[in-house]
Amino acid sequence: CQKCKNKRHAGDCWKCTKCGKLGHRTDRCRTSETGCYNCNEKGHRKRDCPKLDRNRQGGNIRGGVYQLGAVNAQEDPKVVTGCTLNLLNHSFPIDLMVIELGSFDVVIGMDWLSKNDAAILCGEKKVMIPLKNMALIIEGDRNQSRLKIISCIKARKYIENGCELFLAQVTGTVSKEKRVEDVPVIRDFPEVFPEDFPGLPPPRQVEFCIDLIPGATPVARAPYRLAPSELKELS
């Protein structure tokens, strides 16, 4: 090769990345001093090269913070502004965002809590919101029962997914005092039963007998089969 003064080879000439010369590879370089991989000059490394473009170099990248203004937030179609949150018959303005909530009806963010100066007592499961003349206290569910309660939104999603729904209505009733007329047999035959029952009959022995006709004797006749003519006369 006229360029690298080496034997014939296919493709581009070999260039050593250690010394920067043509005609040999890096693993066969006889130069002990390591040069710059950027400008191929000796005496410094690539990280200290004065010809290196610092603007294109990686390394430590300065972080950036992006802020979403109120105007851009209102333009989001998922944000519903001008809503009202009712807590214990007290109304509060709130902006809602439509998200997948699961078993919750609404999730209140830290911005809304800080705006209303709310205090969260995690140990007592309480949220205190100061008002003008009082403090609104919202207590969590203290029920220790194992009964699982789901919200209406989650129940509707189960129905839309094809789940079976069993509706049970529970009403509290007060039992009334039983009367004699409430028994069907006594109500149908009032002339047989007295108006007032003094109580249950006393325990006694059952007396059962069959009255016989005086002078009658039991039938003592050997059974035999009648002829058809005799059966006809009896009939």
XYZ file of C-alpha atoms in Angstrom:
235
model
C 0.000 0.000 0.000
C 1.430 3.402 -1.006
C -0.297 5.135 1.910
C 0.719 3.043 4.886
C 3.769 1.328 3.306
C 2.360 -2.004 4.346
C 1.566 -5.134 2.453
C -1.460 -5.356 0.327
C -4.659 -5.393 2.379
C -8.326 -5.068 1.658
C -10.325 -2.044 2.758
C -9.007 0.994 4.616
C -5.521 1.224 6.027
C -4.907 0.122 9.545
C -4.613 2.975 12.030
C -3.271 2.511 15.514
C -5.405 4.135 18.164
C -2.443 4.267 20.541
C 0.112 6.184 18.524
C -2.085 7.393 15.675
C 0.119 6.019 12.871
C -0.878 3.956 9.849
C 0.347 0.495 8.972
C -0.245 -1.449 12.146
C -2.925 -2.235 14.646
C -3.103 -1.216 18.299
C -2.201 -4.652 19.650
C 1.043 -4.603 17.619
C 2.060 -1.053 18.475
C 5.618 -0.712 19.813
C 5.113 2.747 21.290
C 5.181 2.662 25.100
C 3.707 6.139 25.653
C -0.046 6.415 25.280
C -1.356 9.277 23.208
C -4.674 11.095 22.900
C -7.412 9.167 21.159
C -8.973 12.426 19.941
C -6.095 14.336 18.285
C -3.518 11.475 18.155
C -0.935 13.632 19.903
C 1.260 12.490 22.746
C 1.591 13.986 26.189
C -2.059 14.006 27.258
C -5.157 11.860 27.289
C -8.506 12.351 25.621
C -10.181 13.755 28.750
C -7.492 16.502 28.862
C -7.414 17.183 25.121
C -7.636 20.923 24.338
C -9.227 20.175 20.962
C -12.117 18.215 22.455
C -15.536 19.792 21.986
C -16.844 20.161 25.522
C -20.379 20.960 24.385
C -20.833 17.505 22.862
C -19.180 15.629 25.683
C -21.333 13.470 27.976
C -20.781 13.190 31.685
C -22.508 15.287 34.299
C -25.697 16.690 32.816
C -27.392 19.585 34.484
C -30.884 18.708 35.602
C -33.964 20.692 34.714
C -37.276 21.348 36.427
C -40.511 21.686 34.486
C -43.368 23.619 36.019
C -46.975 23.299 34.935
C -48.766 26.585 35.285
C -52.397 27.090 36.241
C -53.355 27.954 32.661
C -51.879 24.751 31.269
C -53.452 22.708 34.050
C -56.944 23.967 33.259
C -56.534 23.025 29.607
C -56.065 19.349 30.496
C -59.290 17.503 29.561
C -58.912 15.198 32.578
C -59.061 18.081 35.080
C -62.562 19.134 36.133
C -62.517 22.560 37.751
C -65.136 24.260 39.870
C -66.250 21.153 41.795
C -67.542 21.064 45.364
C -66.455 18.620 48.061
C -69.020 18.022 50.826
C -67.538 16.978 54.176
C -69.986 16.675 57.084
C -72.389 19.208 55.528
C -69.544 21.660 54.830
C -68.744 22.549 51.210
C -65.202 23.105 49.955
C -64.112 24.114 46.412
C -61.908 21.544 44.709
C -60.549 20.682 41.251
C -60.807 16.993 40.402
C -58.815 14.807 38.023
C -60.363 11.684 36.520
C -58.140 8.687 37.345
C -58.541 4.991 38.126
C -59.382 4.924 41.842
C -60.205 1.290 42.541
C -62.177 1.080 45.772
C -62.004 4.813 46.583
C -64.539 7.446 45.575
C -62.159 10.426 45.749
C -58.521 10.992 46.716
C -57.631 14.367 48.240
C -54.156 15.613 47.353
C -51.601 17.440 49.463
C -52.252 20.726 47.632
C -55.875 20.782 48.758
C -54.942 19.830 52.330
C -52.301 22.551 52.571
C -54.669 25.110 51.049
C -57.267 24.407 53.750
C -54.609 24.136 56.499
C -55.638 20.575 57.347
C -53.871 18.596 60.060
C -53.572 14.818 59.705
C -53.442 12.723 62.889
C -52.366 9.322 61.633
C -52.385 7.616 65.035
C -55.988 8.630 65.760
C -57.161 8.321 62.137
C -58.427 11.898 62.123
C -58.199 14.887 59.803
C -58.771 18.339 61.332
C -59.763 21.253 59.087
C -59.962 24.627 60.882
C -63.013 26.748 60.090
C -64.049 30.202 61.264
C -65.551 29.313 64.629
C -64.812 25.610 64.914
C -62.610 22.778 63.730
C -64.047 20.186 61.366
C -62.906 16.724 62.500
C -63.216 13.812 60.070
C -62.683 10.415 61.658
C -61.710 7.266 59.836
C -63.471 3.952 59.951
C -62.900 2.383 63.369
C -64.854 -0.734 62.585
C -62.719 -3.793 63.284
C -65.104 -6.164 61.570
C -63.901 -8.460 58.805
C -66.838 -7.429 56.644
C -65.546 -6.075 53.337
C -67.383 -3.001 52.088
C -66.934 -1.716 48.541
C -68.019 1.574 47.061
C -70.788 2.097 44.529
C -68.244 2.919 41.801
C -66.429 -0.377 42.289
C -69.724 -2.279 42.386
C -70.757 -0.706 39.080
C -67.447 -1.726 37.498
C -67.963 -5.305 38.647
C -71.408 -5.315 37.029
C -70.033 -3.891 33.775
C -67.401 -6.648 33.722
C -70.123 -9.301 33.847
C -70.098 -10.176 37.546
C -73.287 -11.419 39.183
C -75.024 -9.122 41.637
C -77.206 -10.269 44.523
C -79.303 -7.505 46.059
C -80.495 -8.045 49.631
C -82.647 -5.576 51.530
C -82.478 -5.788 55.322
C -85.180 -4.093 57.399
C -85.546 -4.044 61.156
C -88.888 -5.270 62.488
C -90.240 -5.321 66.041
C -91.956 -8.566 66.994
C -95.543 -8.116 68.181
C -97.212 -10.026 70.994
C -98.851 -13.231 69.849
C -102.637 -13.401 70.094
C -105.099 -16.301 69.926
C -106.440 -15.062 66.606
C -103.000 -15.435 65.034
C -103.300 -19.258 65.079
C -105.062 -20.362 61.841
C -106.982 -23.291 63.438
C -108.328 -21.171 66.290
C -109.222 -18.374 63.905
C -111.252 -20.752 61.691
C -113.141 -22.421 64.579
C -113.690 -19.771 67.254
C -116.716 -21.563 68.787
C -114.638 -24.603 69.741
C -111.844 -22.807 71.568
C -112.406 -20.532 74.553
C -111.427 -16.901 74.376
C -108.690 -17.129 76.983
C -106.364 -20.068 77.473
C -105.326 -20.445 81.103
C -102.295 -22.389 79.977
C -101.163 -25.752 78.768
C -103.044 -28.845 79.995
C -101.429 -30.694 82.897
C -99.505 -33.877 82.144
C -101.764 -36.960 82.532
C -102.056 -40.556 81.394
C -103.891 -41.214 78.185
C -107.214 -42.991 78.850
C -108.504 -44.831 75.797
C -111.290 -47.464 75.624
C -113.918 -48.871 73.237
C -117.472 -49.282 74.481
C -119.024 -52.718 73.653
C -122.695 -53.706 73.336
C -123.903 -55.707 76.402
C -124.567 -59.381 75.630
C -122.749 -59.331 72.303
C -120.388 -62.185 71.570
C -117.429 -62.064 69.289
C -117.771 -63.621 65.902
C -116.183 -67.068 65.821
C -116.457 -68.428 62.309
C -113.920 -70.162 60.244
C -113.100 -68.174 57.167
C -113.660 -69.850 53.837
C -113.858 -68.824 50.267
C -117.343 -68.081 48.944
C -118.588 -69.292 45.645
C -119.393 -66.743 42.984
C -123.123 -67.383 43.391
C -122.923 -66.686 47.148
C -120.976 -63.502 46.572
C -123.654 -62.431 44.106
C -126.374 -62.928 46.727
C -124.452 -60.939 49.294
C -123.931 -58.145 46.871
